[in-house]
Amino acid sequence: MKTSFYFVLWILIYPILGLLNNDFVNNNAFVVALAAVWGFSWVLNRSMPKTLTYERVSQIAPILEDVYTGNVESFRKRLSREAMVETITSVYFLVTVCVILFAIIKAGVNDWVALIVFGFFTFGAVSRSSKLMKAKSELNNGPTAERCMEISDETYQLDYASYYEAHEGRSYQDMLPPRPANYKAFQITSMVIAIVCSLLGLLYLVLGIAIMIKENSAEAFAFSGMYILYGSLATYFGVKDVINIFHTFKKPANQAIPTQNETYTEIKQ
């Protein structure tokens, strides 16, 4: 699913859980929300595997295609953009961990599970950010097609060798599997969700700025920072998904149905 989908899901899940008016749910809201998001994702992944496989491949293939065609500038721009977004994500998780820790120590909130989970999220985000920033620095120092190939293998963990072998004698369009029959409905639904994500992100930005202006304390500053960072990410991914989906509307669908040996559908992640 699109990244904006998970932002909207996380934003909406807590009000939905609040409607249940259940003491267990209220006392373990974060764990229940995490389980609900995971369970919903699990169901979606198994209910429309062809659609999600096409979506995953269509997102990965442009990276490998830039390497294949030697388009270093396009590869560099994507890498820089992803490094920036991952760095902002890392800062958001760091601020969130600080807010949770502050609530546990100062307010006596029993939220150790959330602290541990967000600690893992923070570690993963910081690790990805560090790898992307390192790769960006290496590419800036040596902007070559060979360096792009190394980054695609080592940083993105993609199997460029298999992509190269499958690409020989075929066009880029041939590298994609055929679009599933229900892909148009998936695009429309994703577009609506991405727009909602952008609007909710802007709302979080406004709330964060309002808290920062109204309150004057370290606690308020931390909460406002968390809101602003989350709103910035939600707005970015919402707008990004809207633009990407809009572009896919203009692309002709791949109507051919190649055999498995003729289509590169299994890209190492």
Tab-separated table of C-alpha atoms in Angstrom:
chain	number	residue	atom	x	y	z
A	1	MET	CA	0.000	0.000	0.000
A	2	LYS	CA	0.986	3.634	-0.407
A	3	THR	CA	2.799	5.253	2.515
A	4	SER	CA	-0.009	7.811	2.847
A	5	PHE	CA	-2.424	4.952	3.574
A	6	TYR	CA	-0.572	4.015	6.762
A	7	PHE	CA	-0.390	7.654	7.884
A	8	VAL	CA	-4.167	7.974	7.550
A	9	LEU	CA	-4.702	4.618	9.247
A	10	TRP	CA	-2.563	5.615	12.239
A	11	ILE	CA	-4.287	8.995	12.523
A	12	LEU	CA	-7.775	7.470	12.451
A	13	ILE	CA	-7.206	4.336	14.511
A	14	TYR	CA	-7.214	6.041	17.936
A	15	PRO	CA	-10.584	7.842	17.507
A	16	ILE	CA	-12.036	4.552	16.255
A	17	LEU	CA	-10.702	2.697	19.303
A	18	GLY	CA	-12.119	5.428	21.539
A	19	LEU	CA	-15.611	4.697	20.244
A	20	LEU	CA	-15.355	1.150	21.624
A	21	ASN	CA	-15.433	2.531	25.200
A	22	ASN	CA	-13.564	-0.508	26.491
A	23	ASP	CA	-11.292	-0.266	29.548
A	24	PHE	CA	-8.766	-2.797	28.221
A	25	VAL	CA	-8.553	-0.998	24.884
A	26	ASN	CA	-8.255	2.406	26.556
A	27	ASN	CA	-5.498	1.201	28.904
A	28	ASN	CA	-3.556	-0.495	26.087
A	29	ALA	CA	-4.428	1.815	23.202
A	30	PHE	CA	-0.982	1.788	21.584
A	31	VAL	CA	-0.616	-2.010	21.625
A	32	VAL	CA	-4.166	-2.494	20.322
A	33	ALA	CA	-3.600	0.128	17.600
A	34	LEU	CA	-0.326	-1.503	16.564
A	35	ALA	CA	-1.989	-4.941	16.419
A	36	ALA	CA	-4.928	-3.522	14.439
A	37	VAL	CA	-2.649	-1.850	11.869
A	38	TRP	CA	-0.541	-4.999	11.512
A	39	GLY	CA	-3.621	-7.208	11.194
A	40	PHE	CA	-5.250	-4.922	8.639
A	41	SER	CA	-2.036	-4.861	6.600
A	42	TRP	CA	-1.799	-8.640	6.751
A	43	VAL	CA	-5.352	-9.010	5.437
A	44	LEU	CA	-4.756	-6.506	2.626
A	45	ASN	CA	-1.519	-8.167	1.544
A	46	ARG	CA	-3.341	-11.464	1.129
A	47	SER	CA	-6.532	-10.117	-0.376
A	48	MET	CA	-4.933	-8.453	-3.407
A	49	PRO	CA	-1.443	-9.921	-3.902
A	50	LYS	CA	-1.234	-9.173	-7.653
A	51	THR	CA	-2.082	-5.508	-7.146
A	52	LEU	CA	0.427	-5.047	-4.341
A	53	THR	CA	3.108	-6.981	-6.230
A	54	TYR	CA	2.635	-4.710	-9.232
A	55	GLU	CA	2.741	-1.681	-6.947
A	56	ARG	CA	5.959	-2.853	-5.288
A	57	VAL	CA	7.690	-3.678	-8.563
A	58	SER	CA	6.622	-0.385	-10.165
A	59	GLN	CA	8.242	1.482	-7.257
A	60	ILE	CA	11.498	-0.485	-7.328
A	61	ALA	CA	11.975	-0.774	-11.093
A	62	PRO	CA	12.663	2.980	-11.675
A	63	ILE	CA	15.634	2.798	-9.295
A	64	LEU	CA	17.166	-0.107	-11.183
A	65	GLU	CA	16.266	1.452	-14.531
A	66	ASP	CA	18.286	4.567	-13.653
A	67	VAL	CA	21.256	2.294	-12.980
A	68	TYR	CA	20.679	0.357	-16.204
A	69	THR	CA	20.494	3.514	-18.346
A	70	GLY	CA	23.287	5.286	-16.459
A	71	ASN	CA	21.010	8.146	-15.382
A	72	VAL	CA	23.186	9.242	-12.475
A	73	GLU	CA	21.430	12.578	-11.975
A	74	SER	CA	17.985	11.010	-11.546
A	75	PHE	CA	19.437	8.397	-9.195
A	76	ARG	CA	21.199	11.117	-7.194
A	77	LYS	CA	18.050	13.232	-6.827
A	78	ARG	CA	16.031	10.253	-5.602
A	79	LEU	CA	18.752	9.270	-3.139
A	80	SER	CA	19.024	12.834	-1.787
A	81	ARG	CA	15.257	13.102	-1.391
A	82	GLU	CA	14.985	9.777	0.427
A	83	ALA	CA	17.933	10.630	2.680
A	84	MET	CA	16.238	13.892	3.667
A	85	VAL	CA	12.883	12.239	4.370
A	86	GLU	CA	14.506	9.450	6.379
A	87	THR	CA	16.447	12.013	8.404
A	88	ILE	CA	13.223	13.902	9.231
A	89	THR	CA	11.622	10.561	10.147
A	90	SER	CA	14.536	9.815	12.474
A	91	VAL	CA	14.142	13.184	14.184
A	92	TYR	CA	10.396	12.574	14.563
A	93	PHE	CA	10.946	9.202	16.248
A	94	LEU	CA	13.663	10.653	18.486
A	95	VAL	CA	11.333	13.460	19.596
A	96	THR	CA	8.506	10.951	20.132
A	97	VAL	CA	10.727	8.759	22.312
A	98	CYS	CA	11.688	11.824	24.356
A	99	VAL	CA	8.019	12.795	24.783
A	100	ILE	CA	7.064	9.265	25.896
A	101	LEU	CA	10.018	9.107	28.276
A	102	PHE	CA	9.086	12.520	29.688
A	103	ALA	CA	5.489	11.338	30.217
A	104	ILE	CA	6.684	8.204	32.023
A	105	ILE	CA	9.101	10.039	34.315
A	106	LYS	CA	7.213	13.263	35.014
A	107	ALA	CA	3.547	12.269	34.644
A	108	GLY	CA	3.778	8.658	35.793
A	109	VAL	CA	2.270	7.359	32.556
A	110	ASN	CA	2.728	3.573	32.255
A	111	ASP	CA	3.679	3.419	28.593
A	112	TRP	CA	6.810	1.291	28.564
A	113	VAL	CA	5.610	-0.857	25.649
A	114	ALA	CA	5.214	2.218	23.447
A	115	LEU	CA	8.669	3.401	24.522
A	116	ILE	CA	10.247	0.050	23.563
A	117	VAL	CA	8.409	-0.139	20.229
A	118	PHE	CA	9.246	3.438	19.299
A	119	GLY	CA	12.798	2.761	20.411
A	120	PHE	CA	13.026	0.008	17.784
A	121	PHE	CA	11.413	2.307	15.204
A	122	THR	CA	13.927	5.009	16.080
A	123	PHE	CA	16.879	2.653	15.776
A	124	GLY	CA	15.663	1.474	12.359
A	125	ALA	CA	15.027	5.010	11.096
A	126	VAL	CA	18.398	6.303	12.303
A	127	SER	CA	20.140	3.296	10.755
A	128	ARG	CA	18.424	3.816	7.378
A	129	SER	CA	19.116	7.542	7.502
A	130	SER	CA	22.791	6.934	8.227
A	131	LYS	CA	23.120	4.476	5.322
A	132	LEU	CA	21.349	6.816	2.890
A	133	MET	CA	23.419	9.824	3.964
A	134	LYS	CA	26.611	7.795	3.590
A	135	ALA	CA	25.535	6.604	0.142
A	136	LYS	CA	24.632	10.174	-0.838
A	137	SER	CA	28.081	11.398	0.231
A	138	GLU	CA	29.789	8.594	-1.698
A	139	LEU	CA	27.783	9.352	-4.837
A	140	ASN	CA	28.537	13.070	-4.598
A	141	ASN	CA	32.242	12.260	-4.348
A	142	GLY	CA	32.097	9.874	-7.308
A	143	PRO	CA	28.953	10.378	-9.438
A	144	THR	CA	29.329	7.363	-11.714
A	145	ALA	CA	27.025	4.613	-12.975
A	146	GLU	CA	29.191	2.063	-11.199
A	147	ARG	CA	28.678	3.849	-7.887
A	148	CYS	CA	24.906	3.885	-8.484
A	149	MET	CA	25.023	0.128	-9.074
A	150	GLU	CA	26.898	-0.407	-5.802
A	151	ILE	CA	24.372	1.725	-3.894
A	152	SER	CA	21.421	-0.133	-5.413
A	153	ASP	CA	22.928	-3.419	-4.217
A	154	GLU	CA	24.393	-2.409	-0.857
A	155	THR	CA	22.089	0.399	0.347
A	156	TYR	CA	18.762	-0.368	-1.334
A	157	GLN	CA	19.380	-4.139	-1.121
A	158	LEU	CA	18.166	-4.678	-4.706
A	159	ASP	CA	19.337	-7.385	-7.079
A	160	TYR	CA	20.625	-5.333	-10.009
A	161	ALA	CA	22.424	-8.297	-11.607
A	162	SER	CA	19.148	-10.166	-12.078
A	163	TYR	CA	17.467	-7.017	-13.371
A	164	TYR	CA	20.262	-6.506	-15.890
A	165	GLU	CA	20.033	-10.074	-17.149
A	166	ALA	CA	16.241	-9.900	-17.478
A	167	HIS	CA	16.445	-6.505	-19.245
A	168	GLU	CA	18.652	-7.626	-22.117
A	169	GLY	CA	16.665	-7.333	-25.360
A	170	ARG	CA	13.583	-5.959	-23.615
A	171	SER	CA	12.144	-2.496	-23.020
A	172	TYR	CA	11.497	-0.997	-19.607
A	173	GLN	CA	7.754	-1.566	-20.028
A	174	ASP	CA	8.425	-5.264	-20.603
A	175	MET	CA	10.095	-5.435	-17.212
A	176	LEU	CA	6.819	-4.738	-15.422
A	177	PRO	CA	4.156	-7.377	-14.876
A	178	PRO	CA	0.744	-6.712	-16.471
A	179	ARG	CA	-1.519	-4.385	-14.533
A	180	PRO	CA	-4.176	-6.276	-12.552
A	181	ALA	CA	-7.768	-5.805	-13.644
A	182	ASN	CA	-8.686	-3.916	-10.459
A	183	TYR	CA	-5.675	-1.590	-10.529
A	184	LYS	CA	-7.688	1.446	-11.668
A	185	ALA	CA	-9.961	1.167	-8.617
A	186	PHE	CA	-6.855	0.800	-6.450
A	187	GLN	CA	-5.421	3.995	-7.963
A	188	ILE	CA	-8.595	6.002	-7.369
A	189	THR	CA	-8.859	4.799	-3.767
A	190	SER	CA	-5.174	5.547	-3.177
A	191	MET	CA	-5.611	9.037	-4.652
A	192	VAL	CA	-8.472	9.816	-2.243
A	193	ILE	CA	-6.462	8.502	0.724
A	194	ALA	CA	-3.383	10.507	-0.344
A	195	ILE	CA	-5.457	13.712	-0.494
A	196	VAL	CA	-6.897	12.982	2.969
A	197	CYS	CA	-3.354	12.313	4.227
A	198	SER	CA	-2.175	15.694	2.916
A	199	LEU	CA	-5.066	17.512	4.606
A	200	LEU	CA	-4.561	15.693	7.913
A	201	GLY	CA	-0.851	16.445	7.713
A	202	LEU	CA	-1.583	20.145	7.290
A	203	LEU	CA	-3.956	19.940	10.270
A	204	TYR	CA	-1.196	18.439	12.421
A	205	LEU	CA	1.159	21.208	11.291
A	206	VAL	CA	-1.367	23.868	12.328
A	207	LEU	CA	-1.936	22.171	15.700
A	208	GLY	CA	1.799	21.913	16.319
A	209	ILE	CA	2.365	25.576	15.504
A	210	ALA	CA	-0.631	26.579	17.667
A	211	ILE	CA	0.745	24.644	20.656
A	212	MET	CA	4.176	26.210	20.171
A	213	ILE	CA	2.707	29.736	20.090
A	214	LYS	CA	0.210	29.238	22.928
A	215	GLU	CA	2.367	27.321	25.415
A	216	ASN	CA	5.826	28.170	26.676
A	217	SER	CA	7.348	25.091	28.261
A	218	ALA	CA	9.741	22.291	27.387
A	219	GLU	CA	6.877	19.782	27.421
A	220	ALA	CA	4.761	21.868	25.047
A	221	PHE	CA	7.754	22.428	22.781
A	222	ALA	CA	8.358	18.668	22.585
A	223	PHE	CA	4.705	17.934	21.804
A	224	SER	CA	4.539	20.703	19.200
A	225	GLY	CA	7.741	19.400	17.603
A	226	MET	CA	6.251	15.906	17.398
A	227	TYR	CA	3.079	17.257	15.779
A	228	ILE	CA	4.995	19.429	13.300
A	229	LEU	CA	7.340	16.626	12.265
A	230	TYR	CA	4.507	14.100	11.903
A	231	GLY	CA	2.409	16.643	9.988
A	232	SER	CA	5.342	17.440	7.695
A	233	LEU	CA	5.882	13.768	6.885
A	234	ALA	CA	2.165	13.106	6.360
A	235	THR	CA	1.858	16.132	4.081
A	236	TYR	CA	4.966	15.172	2.121
A	237	PHE	CA	3.933	11.564	1.528
A	238	GLY	CA	0.361	12.597	0.774
A	239	VAL	CA	1.434	15.101	-1.891
A	240	LYS	CA	4.084	12.691	-3.202
A	241	ASP	CA	1.549	9.892	-3.607
A	242	VAL	CA	-0.962	12.238	-5.273
A	243	ILE	CA	1.662	13.258	-7.852
A	244	ASN	CA	2.830	9.687	-8.455
A	245	ILE	CA	-0.708	8.355	-8.855
A	246	PHE	CA	-1.589	11.232	-11.202
A	247	HIS	CA	1.376	10.315	-13.398
A	248	THR	CA	0.372	6.642	-13.487
A	249	PHE	CA	-3.069	7.644	-14.787
A	250	LYS	CA	-1.359	9.008	-17.897
A	251	LYS	CA	0.778	5.917	-18.500
A	252	PRO	CA	-0.594	3.195	-20.776
A	253	ALA	CA	-1.251	-0.099	-19.054
A	254	ASN	CA	0.963	-3.045	-19.928
A	255	GLN	CA	-1.578	-5.322	-21.579
A	256	ALA	CA	0.846	-8.072	-22.489
A	257	ILE	CA	0.926	-11.171	-20.332
A	258	PRO	CA	4.545	-12.386	-20.410
A	259	THR	CA	5.626	-15.684	-18.948
A	260	GLN	CA	7.512	-15.691	-15.675
A	261	ASN	CA	10.822	-16.058	-17.498
A	262	GLU	CA	10.048	-12.986	-19.587
A	263	THR	CA	9.132	-10.633	-16.791
A	264	TYR	CA	11.263	-9.407	-13.924
A	265	THR	CA	8.759	-9.610	-11.067
A	266	GLU	CA	10.909	-10.835	-8.205
A	267	ILE	CA	13.246	-8.010	-7.216
A	268	LYS	CA	15.326	-8.628	-4.129
A	269	GLN	CA	14.507	-6.342	-1.235
